mmCIF file of C-alpha atoms in Angstrom:
data_model
loop_
_atom_site.group_PDB
_atom_site.id
_atom_site.type_symbol
_atom_site.label_atom_id
_atom_site.label_comp_id
_atom_site.label_asym_id
_atom_site.label_seq_id
_atom_site.Cartn_x
_atom_site.Cartn_y
_atom_site.Cartn_z
ATOM 1 C CA PHE S 1 -22.160 -4.751 1.475
ATOM 2 C CA SER S 2 -19.791 -1.883 2.202
ATOM 3 C CA ARG S 3 -22.799 0.623 2.228
ATOM 4 C CA ARG S 4 -24.800 -1.696 4.619
ATOM 5 C CA TRP S 5 -21.983 -1.861 7.213
ATOM 6 C CA SER S 6 -20.633 1.717 6.805
ATOM 7 C CA PRO S 7 -23.847 3.661 6.085
ATOM 8 C CA GLU S 8 -22.322 6.988 7.120
ATOM 9 C CA ALA S 9 -19.422 6.847 4.758
ATOM 10 C CA PHE S 10 -19.019 9.117 1.903
ATOM 11 C CA GLU S 11 -20.423 7.424 -1.169
ATOM 12 C CA GLY S 12 -17.066 7.407 -3.098
ATOM 13 C CA TYR S 13 -15.278 5.687 -0.346
ATOM 14 C CA HIS S 14 -17.185 2.300 -1.023
ATOM 15 C CA GLU S 15 -15.971 2.141 -4.702
ATOM 16 C CA ALA S 16 -12.471 3.354 -3.808
ATOM 17 C CA CYS S 17 -12.028 0.604 -1.177
ATOM 18 C CA GLY S 18 -13.506 -2.024 -3.613
ATOM 19 C CA LEU S 19 -11.025 -0.904 -6.130
ATOM 20 C CA PHE S 20 -8.102 -1.141 -3.616
ATOM 21 C CA VAL S 21 -9.158 -4.792 -2.902
ATOM 22 C CA LEU S 22 -9.215 -5.574 -6.519
ATOM 23 C CA SER S 23 -5.893 -3.911 -7.092
ATOM 24 C CA THR S 24 -4.352 -5.848 -4.256
ATOM 25 C CA VAL S 25 -5.705 -9.198 -5.477
ATOM 26 C CA ALA S 26 -4.492 -8.480 -9.080
ATOM 27 C CA ALA S 27 -0.923 -8.672 -7.769
ATOM 28 C CA ARG S 28 0.539 -7.644 -11.229
ATOM 29 C CA ARG S 29 -1.234 -10.229 -13.051
ATOM 30 C CA VAL S 30 -3.315 -7.740 -14.945
ATOM 31 C CA VAL S 31 -1.332 -5.513 -17.276
ATOM 32 C CA TYR S 32 -1.958 -3.068 -20.143
ATOM 33 C CA TYR S 33 0.248 -1.233 -22.558
ATOM 34 C CA MET S 34 0.490 2.619 -22.613
ATOM 35 C CA GLY S 35 4.007 3.785 -23.483
ATOM 36 C CA GLY S 36 5.186 0.485 -22.199
ATOM 37 C CA GLU S 37 3.806 -2.268 -19.759
ATOM 38 C CA ARG S 38 1.705 -0.790 -17.033
ATOM 39 C CA ALA S 39 0.073 -2.570 -14.146
ATOM 40 C CA THR S 40 -3.053 -1.863 -12.011
ATOM 41 C CA ASN S 41 -1.303 -0.800 -8.780
ATOM 42 C CA LEU S 42 -3.741 1.845 -7.610
ATOM 43 C CA ASN S 43 -2.772 4.557 -5.130
ATOM 44 C CA ILE S 44 -5.945 5.914 -3.292
ATOM 45 C CA LEU S 45 -6.306 8.442 -0.529
ATOM 46 C CA LEU S 46 -9.677 8.819 1.341
ATOM 47 C CA VAL S 47 -9.937 12.511 2.368
ATOM 48 C CA GLY S 48 -12.355 13.860 4.873
ATOM 49 C CA ARG S 49 -12.768 15.536 8.155
ATOM 50 C CA THR S 50 -11.797 13.527 11.337
ATOM 51 C CA SER S 51 -14.465 11.006 12.457
ATOM 52 C CA MET S 52 -17.346 12.397 10.087
ATOM 53 C CA TYR S 53 -17.100 10.155 7.009
ATOM 54 C CA ALA S 54 -16.175 6.822 8.363
ATOM 55 C CA LYS S 55 -12.856 6.514 6.376
ATOM 56 C CA SER S 56 -11.324 3.846 8.651
ATOM 57 C CA THR S 57 -14.504 1.926 9.038
ATOM 58 C CA THR S 58 -15.040 1.745 5.308
ATOM 59 C CA ALA S 59 -11.364 0.851 4.580
ATOM 60 C CA GLU S 60 -11.384 -1.953 7.206
ATOM 61 C CA ILE S 61 -14.452 -3.551 5.473
ATOM 62 C CA GLY S 62 -12.166 -3.965 2.499
ATOM 63 C CA THR S 63 -9.171 -5.432 4.376
ATOM 64 C CA SER S 64 -11.579 -7.664 6.301
ATOM 65 C CA LEU S 65 -12.836 -9.053 3.037
ATOM 66 C CA LEU S 66 -9.242 -9.859 2.069
ATOM 67 C CA ARG S 67 -8.935 -11.781 5.501
ATOM 68 C CA ALA S 68 -12.299 -13.575 5.031
ATOM 69 C CA ALA S 69 -11.040 -14.764 1.608
ATOM 70 C CA ASP S 70 -7.837 -15.892 3.101
ATOM 71 C CA LEU S 71 -5.942 -13.470 0.971
ATOM 72 C CA ASP S 72 -4.597 -11.171 3.575
ATOM 73 C CA TRP S 73 -0.973 -12.588 2.988
ATOM 74 C CA LEU S 74 -0.994 -10.120 0.102
ATOM 75 C CA LEU S 75 -1.077 -7.123 2.607
ATOM 76 C CA ALA S 76 2.105 -5.466 3.883
ATOM 77 C CA PRO S 77 2.351 -4.879 7.666
ATOM 78 C CA ASP S 78 0.388 -2.002 9.071
ATOM 79 C CA GLU S 79 3.459 -0.277 10.357
ATOM 80 C CA ILE S 80 6.655 -0.723 8.489
ATOM 81 C CA THR S 81 9.531 1.499 7.336
ATOM 82 C CA PRO S 82 10.312 1.765 3.655
ATOM 83 C CA GLN S 83 13.578 -0.178 4.070
ATOM 84 C CA LYS S 84 11.971 -3.056 5.784
ATOM 85 C CA LEU S 85 9.136 -3.050 3.281
ATOM 86 C CA ILE S 86 11.708 -3.512 0.496
ATOM 87 C CA GLU S 87 13.518 -6.296 2.458
ATOM 88 C CA ASN S 88 10.205 -8.118 2.810
ATOM 89 C CA MET S 89 9.239 -7.725 -0.826
ATOM 90 C CA SER S 90 12.618 -9.226 -1.893
ATOM 91 C CA SER S 91 12.352 -12.195 0.398
ATOM 92 C CA THR S 92 11.134 -15.346 -1.364
ATOM 93 C CA GLY S 93 12.344 -17.886 1.196
ATOM 94 C CA LEU S 94 10.104 -19.816 3.721
ATOM 95 C CA PRO S 95 10.199 -18.864 7.491
ATOM 96 C CA ILE S 96 12.580 -20.763 9.623
ATOM 97 C CA ASN S 97 9.700 -22.218 11.600
ATOM 98 C CA TYR S 98 7.983 -23.508 8.368
ATOM 99 C CA ASN S 99 8.068 -27.222 9.413
ATOM 100 C CA ASP S 100 6.316 -26.282 12.862
ATOM 101 C CA LEU S 101 3.382 -24.711 11.013
ATOM 102 C CA ASP S 102 0.148 -26.441 10.196
ATOM 103 C CA SER S 103 -0.692 -27.181 6.564
ATOM 104 C CA HIS S 104 -2.891 -24.115 6.239
ATOM 105 C CA GLU S 105 -0.083 -21.796 7.452
ATOM 106 C CA GLN S 106 2.533 -23.471 5.412
ATOM 107 C CA GLN S 107 0.451 -22.852 2.308
ATOM 108 C CA ARG S 108 0.055 -19.180 3.260
ATOM 109 C CA SER S 109 3.854 -18.989 3.783
ATOM 110 C CA ILE S 110 4.411 -20.450 0.193
ATOM 111 C CA ASN S 111 1.839 -18.039 -1.297
ATOM 112 C CA ARG S 112 3.527 -15.183 0.497
ATOM 113 C CA GLY S 113 6.828 -16.156 -0.881
ATOM 114 C CA LEU S 114 5.597 -16.623 -4.393
ATOM 115 C CA THR S 115 4.127 -13.039 -4.425
ATOM 116 C CA ALA S 116 6.648 -11.386 -2.186
ATOM 117 C CA GLY S 117 7.195 -8.400 -4.549
ATOM 118 C CA GLN S 118 3.479 -7.690 -4.974
ATOM 119 C CA ARG S 119 1.694 -6.175 -1.992
ATOM 120 C CA GLY S 120 -1.308 -4.111 -1.016
ATOM 121 C CA TRP S 121 -0.578 -1.487 1.814
ATOM 122 C CA TYR S 122 -3.230 0.019 3.883
ATOM 123 C CA LEU S 123 -2.172 3.033 5.959
ATOM 124 C CA ASP S 124 -4.897 4.082 8.306
ATOM 125 C CA GLU S 125 -3.157 7.282 9.561
ATOM 126 C CA PHE S 126 -1.447 8.349 6.265
ATOM 127 C CA GLY S 127 -1.702 11.974 7.450
ATOM 128 C CA GLY S 128 0.436 11.122 10.482
ATOM 129 C CA ASN S 129 3.259 10.093 8.226
ATOM 130 C CA LEU S 130 3.367 13.163 6.067
ATOM 131 C CA ALA S 131 5.374 15.170 8.691
ATOM 132 C CA THR S 132 7.971 12.520 8.779
ATOM 133 C CA MET S 133 8.001 12.142 5.036
ATOM 134 C CA MET S 134 9.010 15.783 4.820
ATOM 135 C CA ARG S 135 12.030 15.418 7.178
ATOM 136 C CA SER S 136 15.153 14.335 5.275
ATOM 137 C CA ASP S 137 16.546 12.703 8.532
ATOM 138 C CA SER S 138 13.404 10.510 8.973
ATOM 139 C CA VAL S 139 13.258 6.819 8.276
ATOM 140 C CA MET S 140 10.030 7.418 6.338
ATOM 141 C CA PHE S 141 11.574 10.047 4.008
ATOM 142 C CA PRO S 142 12.342 7.708 1.247
ATOM 143 C CA ILE S 143 8.709 6.578 0.880
ATOM 144 C CA LYS S 144 8.055 9.335 -1.603
ATOM 145 C CA GLY S 145 10.678 8.152 -4.017
ATOM 146 C CA LEU S 146 9.659 4.574 -3.415
ATOM 147 C CA ILE S 147 6.016 5.133 -4.379
ATOM 148 C CA ARG S 148 7.114 7.069 -7.528
ATOM 149 C CA LYS S 149 9.447 4.398 -8.569
ATOM 150 C CA LEU S 150 7.008 1.502 -8.043
ATOM 151 C CA ASN S 151 4.171 3.311 -9.642
ATOM 152 C CA SER S 152 5.665 2.656 -12.941
ATOM 153 C CA ALA S 153 5.748 -1.188 -12.258
ATOM 154 C CA PRO S 154 9.376 -1.674 -13.438
ATOM 155 C CA PRO S 155 10.638 -5.168 -14.035
ATOM 156 C CA TYR S 156 12.607 -5.120 -10.867
ATOM 157 C CA TYR S 157 13.696 -2.815 -8.063
ATOM 158 C CA ASP S 158 17.257 -3.139 -6.704
ATOM 159 C CA TYR S 159 18.057 -1.508 -3.238
ATOM 160 C CA SER S 160 21.584 -2.048 -2.089
ATOM 161 C CA THR S 161 23.434 -0.650 0.963
ATOM 162 C CA ILE S 162 26.700 -1.464 2.681
ATOM 163 C CA SER S 163 24.897 -2.347 5.973
ATOM 164 C CA ARG S 164 21.904 -4.174 4.479
ATOM 165 C CA GLY S 165 23.359 -5.698 1.446
ATOM 166 C CA GLN S 166 21.352 -6.222 -1.668
ATOM 167 C CA ASN S 167 17.413 -6.406 -1.720
ATOM 168 C CA LEU S 168 16.183 -7.314 -5.308
ATOM 169 C CA VAL S 169 12.488 -7.109 -5.794
ATOM 170 C CA ARG S 170 11.262 -8.873 -8.915
ATOM 171 C CA ASN S 171 8.081 -7.547 -10.709
ATOM 172 C CA PRO S 172 7.471 -5.020 -7.829
ATOM 173 C CA TYR S 173 3.850 -4.036 -7.315
ATOM 174 C CA LEU S 174 2.467 -1.908 -4.491
ATOM 175 C CA ALA S 175 -1.265 -0.864 -4.245
ATOM 176 C CA LEU S 176 -1.875 1.816 -1.608
ATOM 177 C CA LEU S 177 -4.910 2.808 0.373
ATOM 178 C CA GLY S 178 -4.561 5.649 2.876
ATOM 179 C CA ASN S 179 -6.796 7.799 5.092
ATOM 180 C CA ILE S 180 -5.936 11.465 5.526
ATOM 181 C CA THR S 181 -7.748 14.479 6.838
ATOM 182 C CA ILE S 182 -8.247 17.905 5.104
ATOM 183 C CA ALA S 183 -6.267 19.546 7.895
ATOM 184 C CA ASP S 184 -3.306 17.107 7.206
ATOM 185 C CA LEU S 185 -3.302 18.179 3.583
ATOM 186 C CA VAL S 186 -3.565 21.962 4.033
ATOM 187 C CA PRO S 187 0.155 22.619 4.751
ATOM 188 C CA TYR S 188 1.178 20.815 1.543
ATOM 189 C CA ALA S 189 -1.467 22.159 -0.762
ATOM 190 C CA LYS S 190 -0.172 25.580 -0.602
ATOM 191 C CA LYS S 191 1.491 27.201 -3.600
ATOM 192 C CA GLY S 192 5.225 26.248 -3.554
ATOM 193 C CA ALA S 193 4.879 23.446 -1.102
ATOM 194 C CA THR S 194 7.564 20.879 -1.952
ATOM 195 C CA LEU S 195 5.467 17.760 -1.239
ATOM 196 C CA TRP S 196 2.508 18.880 -3.304
ATOM 197 C CA GLY S 197 4.673 20.370 -6.046
ATOM 198 C CA ASP S 198 7.008 17.444 -6.707
ATOM 199 C CA GLY S 199 4.166 15.421 -8.138
ATOM 200 C CA PHE S 200 3.921 13.009 -5.186
ATOM 201 C CA PHE S 201 0.189 13.415 -4.694
ATOM 202 C CA ALA S 202 -0.300 13.117 -8.527
ATOM 203 C CA ARG S 203 0.221 9.530 -7.992
ATOM 204 C CA PHE S 204 -2.931 9.136 -5.895
ATOM 205 C CA ALA S 205 -6.568 9.079 -6.724
ATOM 206 C CA MET S 206 -8.056 11.231 -4.034
ATOM 207 C CA VAL S 207 -11.528 10.631 -2.912
ATOM 208 C CA VAL S 208 -12.837 13.621 -0.959
#
């Protein structure tokens, strides 16, 4: 199906996006044991030159499949800060307008609350976030540590600050799919580059 509707895409992108869909739907219900309990939260980057290999088109086929299957409530917002993402993943309550929703949206709200800590996150312009991740004064800087922490699928993730209070995520699970160009990667692929060297990209399966 993906090959039919994105015929110009690099072959590996189809499989990678299919695995992201499965990883998202698994929502930590599939585990295995290797030095402790591990989950199937995959981190995948589609790497290619701009507008040449249909990265976005292929990825959107996967996210559209989740919408068609009425499972898109498992997806995190397209644009969100790490702090807000953790807040959302720790919130298991129903929305304040729950009683005003139709039965379908009420059920989606219930499902979203029951799986608040398990999300798939698609970042179409992952490369655009790299520069901000490198700046310690950026709101996106904590994403590196967050990805590393959640990659091990800990039993819980506790984020507490004076201003925000406590955000406790139970059974956290974050599957990631991002698009990035080779040019975006070049500054961080050099010897001694901190982003590459600290093992951050080792968390990702990179489909080039």
